[in-house]
XYZ file of C-alpha atoms in Angstrom:
377
model
C 0.003 -0.032 0.021
C 1.448 3.518 -0.856
C 2.721 5.586 2.061
C 0.070 8.199 1.649
C -2.669 5.515 1.693
C -1.161 4.039 4.875
C -1.141 7.413 6.659
C -4.632 8.190 5.596
C -5.848 4.756 6.765
C -4.204 5.330 10.192
C -5.918 8.639 10.601
C -9.328 7.118 9.706
C -8.922 4.511 12.325
C -7.703 6.698 15.028
C -10.946 6.814 16.977
C -11.795 3.698 19.089
C -14.587 1.625 17.865
C -16.783 2.307 21.032
C -16.379 6.114 20.297
C -17.681 5.689 16.620
C -20.684 3.503 17.447
C -23.002 6.092 19.039
C -22.142 9.223 17.002
C -23.785 8.833 13.624
C -27.336 9.362 12.527
C -28.765 8.733 9.085
C -30.231 11.658 7.372
C -33.225 9.566 6.290
C -36.040 8.327 8.537
C -39.736 7.878 8.190
C -42.562 9.159 10.465
C -43.605 6.792 13.178
C -46.017 4.122 11.868
C -45.056 4.529 8.204
C -42.152 2.069 8.102
C -43.101 -1.497 7.360
C -43.116 -3.748 10.442
C -40.246 -6.245 10.394
C -42.331 -8.839 12.128
C -44.707 -8.990 9.176
C -42.266 -10.332 6.714
C -40.378 -13.634 6.473
C -36.622 -13.581 7.163
C -35.017 -12.283 4.059
C -31.906 -14.365 4.543
C -33.965 -17.493 3.921
C -35.042 -16.318 0.426
C -33.446 -16.619 -2.992
C -33.446 -13.457 -5.056
C -34.998 -14.199 -8.516
C -32.642 -11.703 -10.181
C -29.244 -13.283 -10.810
C -26.369 -11.136 -9.591
C -24.391 -9.398 -12.338
C -20.790 -10.932 -12.290
C -18.712 -8.804 -9.949
C -16.331 -6.460 -11.767
C -12.817 -6.926 -10.235
C -10.719 -5.755 -13.165
C -8.801 -2.561 -13.829
C -11.018 0.484 -13.887
C -9.665 1.707 -17.269
C -12.587 3.783 -18.455
C -12.433 6.522 -21.153
C -14.016 9.902 -20.689
C -17.022 10.671 -22.839
C -15.698 14.188 -23.442
C -12.882 15.393 -25.840
C -10.044 16.012 -23.525
C -8.580 18.613 -25.942
C -11.607 20.841 -25.168
C -10.804 22.979 -22.136
C -14.455 23.172 -21.090
C -14.916 19.411 -21.337
C -18.202 20.103 -22.896
C -17.660 18.495 -26.411
C -18.252 14.758 -26.789
C -15.256 12.759 -27.944
C -15.012 10.057 -30.556
C -16.614 7.596 -28.218
C -15.265 5.121 -25.573
C -13.579 1.887 -26.425
C -15.625 -1.330 -26.411
C -13.909 -2.448 -23.246
C -14.684 0.856 -21.506
C -18.360 0.623 -22.618
C -18.664 -2.896 -21.175
C -17.116 -1.868 -17.802
C -19.375 1.130 -17.501
C -22.457 -0.912 -18.403
C -21.646 -3.529 -15.883
C -20.933 -1.195 -12.998
C -23.637 1.291 -13.736
C -26.198 -1.410 -14.057
C -25.077 -2.824 -10.621
C -25.584 0.587 -8.985
C -28.988 1.128 -10.597
C -30.180 -2.318 -9.642
C -29.528 -1.718 -5.917
C -31.561 1.450 -5.996
C -34.360 -0.386 -7.744
C -34.374 -3.050 -4.874
C -34.751 -0.185 -2.412
C -37.610 1.373 -4.496
C -39.242 -2.104 -4.879
C -39.272 -2.484 -1.074
C -41.032 0.807 -0.740
C -43.666 -0.220 -3.362
C -44.282 -3.812 -2.119
C -47.934 -4.559 -1.281
C -47.206 -7.900 0.546
C -44.661 -8.754 3.231
C -43.221 -11.462 1.031
C -42.471 -8.902 -1.718
C -40.736 -6.657 0.858
C -38.651 -9.406 2.173
C -37.609 -10.440 -1.329
C -36.384 -6.884 -1.967
C -34.188 -7.223 1.222
C -33.032 -10.565 -0.035
C -31.921 -9.229 -3.402
C -30.188 -6.286 -1.831
C -28.319 -8.647 0.567
C -27.225 -11.181 -2.030
C -26.130 -8.615 -4.651
C -24.100 -6.815 -2.040
C -22.644 -10.010 -0.705
C -21.417 -11.295 -4.124
C -19.570 -8.149 -4.981
C -18.257 -7.796 -1.350
C -16.808 -11.306 -1.355
C -15.274 -10.785 -4.764
C -13.654 -7.585 -3.750
C -15.249 -5.752 -6.702
C -14.150 -2.188 -7.813
C -10.954 -2.291 -5.714
C -8.421 -2.062 -8.393
C -5.735 0.736 -8.165
C -5.230 0.489 -11.831
C -7.676 3.232 -12.964
C -7.951 6.180 -15.222
C -9.461 9.411 -13.893
C -12.879 8.386 -15.188
C -12.381 4.983 -13.478
C -11.752 6.639 -10.228
C -14.903 8.591 -10.772
C -16.937 5.536 -11.461
C -15.698 3.949 -8.235
C -16.881 7.005 -6.281
C -20.183 7.328 -8.134
C -20.915 3.593 -7.470
C -20.008 3.995 -3.781
C -22.435 6.856 -3.557
C -25.220 4.645 -5.262
C -24.474 1.670 -3.007
C -24.404 3.617 0.289
C -27.464 5.795 -0.580
C -29.460 2.710 -1.603
C -28.638 0.798 1.691
C -29.282 3.786 3.852
C -32.578 4.273 2.196
C -33.539 0.549 2.612
C -32.515 0.631 6.271
C -34.829 3.577 6.909
C -37.702 2.077 4.932
C -37.341 -1.309 6.801
C -36.949 0.087 10.232
C -33.391 -1.122 10.240
C -34.355 -4.679 9.495
C -31.912 -4.707 6.748
C -28.323 -5.000 8.199
C -24.984 -5.321 6.436
C -23.048 -8.507 6.859
C -19.432 -8.356 8.092
C -18.118 -8.930 4.682
C -20.291 -6.158 3.238
C -19.197 -3.634 5.915
C -15.452 -4.590 5.332
C -16.001 -4.128 1.576
C -17.699 -0.724 1.829
C -14.869 0.378 4.210
C -12.217 -0.739 1.689
C -14.005 1.128 -1.163
C -14.398 4.246 1.006
C -10.727 4.218 1.937
C -9.819 3.902 -1.725
C -12.144 6.868 -2.629
C -10.369 8.789 0.118
C -6.971 7.868 -1.322
C -8.265 8.864 -4.760
C -9.606 12.385 -3.789
C -7.938 13.525 -0.524
C -4.945 15.140 -2.339
C -7.349 17.284 -4.282
C -8.132 19.175 -1.053
C -4.732 20.908 -1.292
C -5.114 24.634 -1.716
C -2.951 24.453 -4.875
C -5.430 22.054 -6.624
C -7.453 24.379 -8.761
C -9.741 21.930 -10.474
C -11.715 21.119 -7.364
C -15.260 20.536 -8.453
C -18.285 18.338 -8.631
C -16.217 15.246 -8.535
C -14.998 16.186 -5.114
C -18.551 17.006 -4.072
C -19.699 13.605 -5.028
C -16.737 11.921 -3.202
C -17.877 13.864 -0.168
C -21.284 12.388 -0.335
C -20.036 8.805 -1.147
C -17.742 9.067 1.990
C -20.451 10.730 4.128
C -23.121 8.264 3.289
C -20.691 5.379 3.982
C -19.840 7.055 7.339
C -23.486 6.963 8.341
C -23.688 3.273 7.344
C -20.509 2.203 9.214
C -20.820 4.674 12.151
C -17.456 6.288 11.274
C -17.272 9.951 12.254
C -13.826 10.389 10.451
C -15.678 9.851 7.176
C -18.091 12.607 8.061
C -15.195 14.917 9.171
C -13.630 14.335 5.745
C -16.878 15.200 3.987
C -17.102 18.293 6.037
C -13.664 19.444 4.848
C -14.707 19.001 1.280
C -18.010 20.783 1.913
C -16.233 23.764 3.500
C -13.819 23.901 0.556
C -16.768 23.881 -1.812
C -18.368 26.786 0.111
C -15.230 28.815 -0.425
C -15.626 28.332 -4.208
C -19.158 29.667 -4.315
C -18.997 33.136 -6.011
C -21.440 35.897 -5.396
C -22.769 37.558 -8.586
C -22.528 41.265 -9.229
C -26.231 41.674 -8.382
C -25.857 39.879 -5.233
C -29.071 37.850 -5.615
C -27.452 34.555 -6.791
C -24.091 32.867 -6.707
C -22.299 30.287 -8.834
C -19.487 27.789 -8.843
C -16.740 28.989 -11.286
C -15.447 25.516 -12.193
C -18.939 24.423 -13.094
C -19.548 27.633 -14.954
C -16.365 26.865 -16.993
C -18.212 23.924 -18.537
C -19.579 26.162 -21.232
C -22.913 24.935 -22.707
C -23.065 22.449 -19.769
C -22.641 25.090 -16.991
C -26.339 24.796 -15.864
C -26.179 20.969 -16.210
C -23.096 20.704 -13.991
C -24.368 23.301 -11.449
C -27.437 21.137 -10.841
C -25.258 18.017 -10.767
C -22.936 19.702 -8.146
C -25.897 20.744 -6.009
C -27.177 17.175 -5.427
C -24.210 16.058 -3.221
C -23.728 19.421 -1.616
C -27.281 19.634 -0.345
C -27.106 16.090 0.917
C -23.663 16.660 2.594
C -24.994 19.844 4.255
C -28.046 17.808 5.668
C -25.606 15.136 6.854
C -23.455 17.574 8.644
C -26.389 19.324 10.288
C -28.103 16.152 11.534
C -24.779 14.857 13.029
C -23.946 18.026 15.011
C -21.402 19.453 12.538
C -22.185 23.183 12.289
C -23.099 24.620 8.819
C -22.692 28.258 9.259
C -25.358 30.795 8.331
C -23.038 32.213 5.753
C -22.701 28.789 4.210
C -26.443 28.200 4.311
C -27.040 31.464 2.537
C -24.505 30.531 -0.078
C -26.341 27.263 -0.859
C -29.500 29.320 -1.187
C -27.863 31.776 -3.493
C -26.418 28.846 -5.575
C -29.903 27.369 -5.723
C -31.146 30.760 -7.214
C -28.588 30.448 -10.000
C -29.446 26.816 -10.723
C -33.142 27.613 -10.982
C -32.584 30.561 -13.133
C -30.202 28.624 -15.371
C -33.271 26.535 -16.254
C -36.150 28.985 -16.267
C -34.458 32.086 -17.479
C -30.846 31.523 -18.538
C -30.683 34.617 -20.804
C -31.222 36.740 -17.692
C -27.847 35.537 -16.300
C -24.893 37.379 -17.683
C -22.658 34.421 -17.051
C -24.684 32.221 -19.365
C -25.441 34.591 -22.258
C -22.444 33.560 -24.333
C -23.579 29.952 -24.835
C -27.034 28.428 -25.108
C -27.360 25.950 -22.322
C -28.108 22.298 -22.937
C -31.339 20.933 -21.225
C -30.834 19.804 -17.705
C -32.203 16.334 -17.121
C -34.951 16.218 -14.549
C -33.107 13.698 -12.295
C -30.266 16.103 -11.851
C -32.706 18.454 -10.224
C -33.269 15.912 -7.420
C -31.505 18.291 -5.141
C -34.783 20.182 -4.989
C -36.375 17.497 -2.764
C -33.961 17.689 0.288
C -33.481 21.396 -0.310
C -37.256 22.190 -0.222
C -37.427 19.750 2.722
C -35.180 22.199 4.680
C -36.371 25.417 2.879
C -40.065 24.860 1.981
C -40.583 28.635 1.425
C -37.707 29.089 -0.958
C -39.549 30.813 -3.826
C -37.305 30.024 -6.787
C -36.783 26.439 -5.865
C -40.468 25.971 -5.437
C -40.993 27.526 -8.832
C -38.729 25.168 -10.565
C -40.199 22.160 -8.679
C -43.679 23.236 -9.816
C -42.489 23.811 -13.422
C -41.134 20.245 -13.403
C -44.469 19.112 -11.852
C -42.520 17.651 -8.955
C -41.131 14.910 -11.302
C -37.479 15.259 -10.206
C -37.329 12.176 -8.043
C -35.686 8.828 -8.639
C -31.984 9.685 -9.273
C -30.278 6.304 -9.045
C -26.905 7.730 -7.955
C -28.496 8.744 -4.652
C -30.595 5.632 -4.101
C -33.737 6.279 -6.221
C -36.841 7.946 -4.963
C -36.519 10.022 -1.845
C -39.853 11.865 -1.459
C -41.036 9.577 1.288
C -38.408 11.056 3.549
C -39.555 14.681 2.786
C -43.373 14.897 2.977
C -43.318 18.585 3.517
C -42.207 19.179 -0.192
C -45.545 18.249 -1.629
C -47.572 19.444 1.248
C -46.670 22.987 0.320
C -47.691 22.582 -3.227
C -50.794 24.621 -4.468
C -53.938 22.634 -4.677
């Protein structure tokens, strides 16, 4: 193991296990009486999932970027990934999506047996990849490192969600916990050096790493992971730049994506909002100044969709359409700020159909009932 990785691992393991066990709360929980009763369903460990597990991917993470690397804005599609890269991406992406579908299937189940089967599938798919040591290769391109981080975010989000939905009936096995810890430590090794003040390309990749690590920290009761997420969050807050008018703010490195500036601003907001909520619920202070910065960044994100021509920063290039799932940040944001006028305006313009982002575990509205309770009738 490289020296830097050894030092980082030693830091992460510095707190005694007993000190870690009681510190962490999940950001997701359901109102009393809503979660399915564990006693109503058969033991999921006795069931066989009808969906065969995708073969665990244990090879090198040599993925190509979909963007032309000669374009400084990284907004122009390249010639296309290699066949090998496409196959790796398809395998890993499908795995992460399938886990979120198991969590959604549990939420939709009408019968206890269906709910138990969703738990069984989650357990068996996690176990197969954990035992195989999937996604642990250090032989990786930048896009491969990104894929590992995105997949960890999807896995941890889906499990956190399923635990909340099942009143904690679903629990990780020892092999699963150790695998997630190994993946988290690899993501830390991949991204920790980017926290250096001299690293100028700190951007959405780092915010997603913060959510992947923070979500894993909630699963594994590891406050060191949350502390690292907090460091990334505070660095991100330093990047938010106030507009000349003072009524919105933006992220310069996402703005530099040219015609994809709106797209990547929304994409960056998803993990930032979730990390902010994670820090708040676990006693890590999010300052009033940082809360205001997030609200001003939300103003920019909304206007980048509803009125991009009114933003001087976006007048030079027509913005590509932002996919609805990348607006999923609206759900936790409106959960915390139900009276935020612009965010509410965008949510209504999308008819509330911004839920279901697989990279954060699928549909989340059940955890934020206030979002739709404030909609006009």
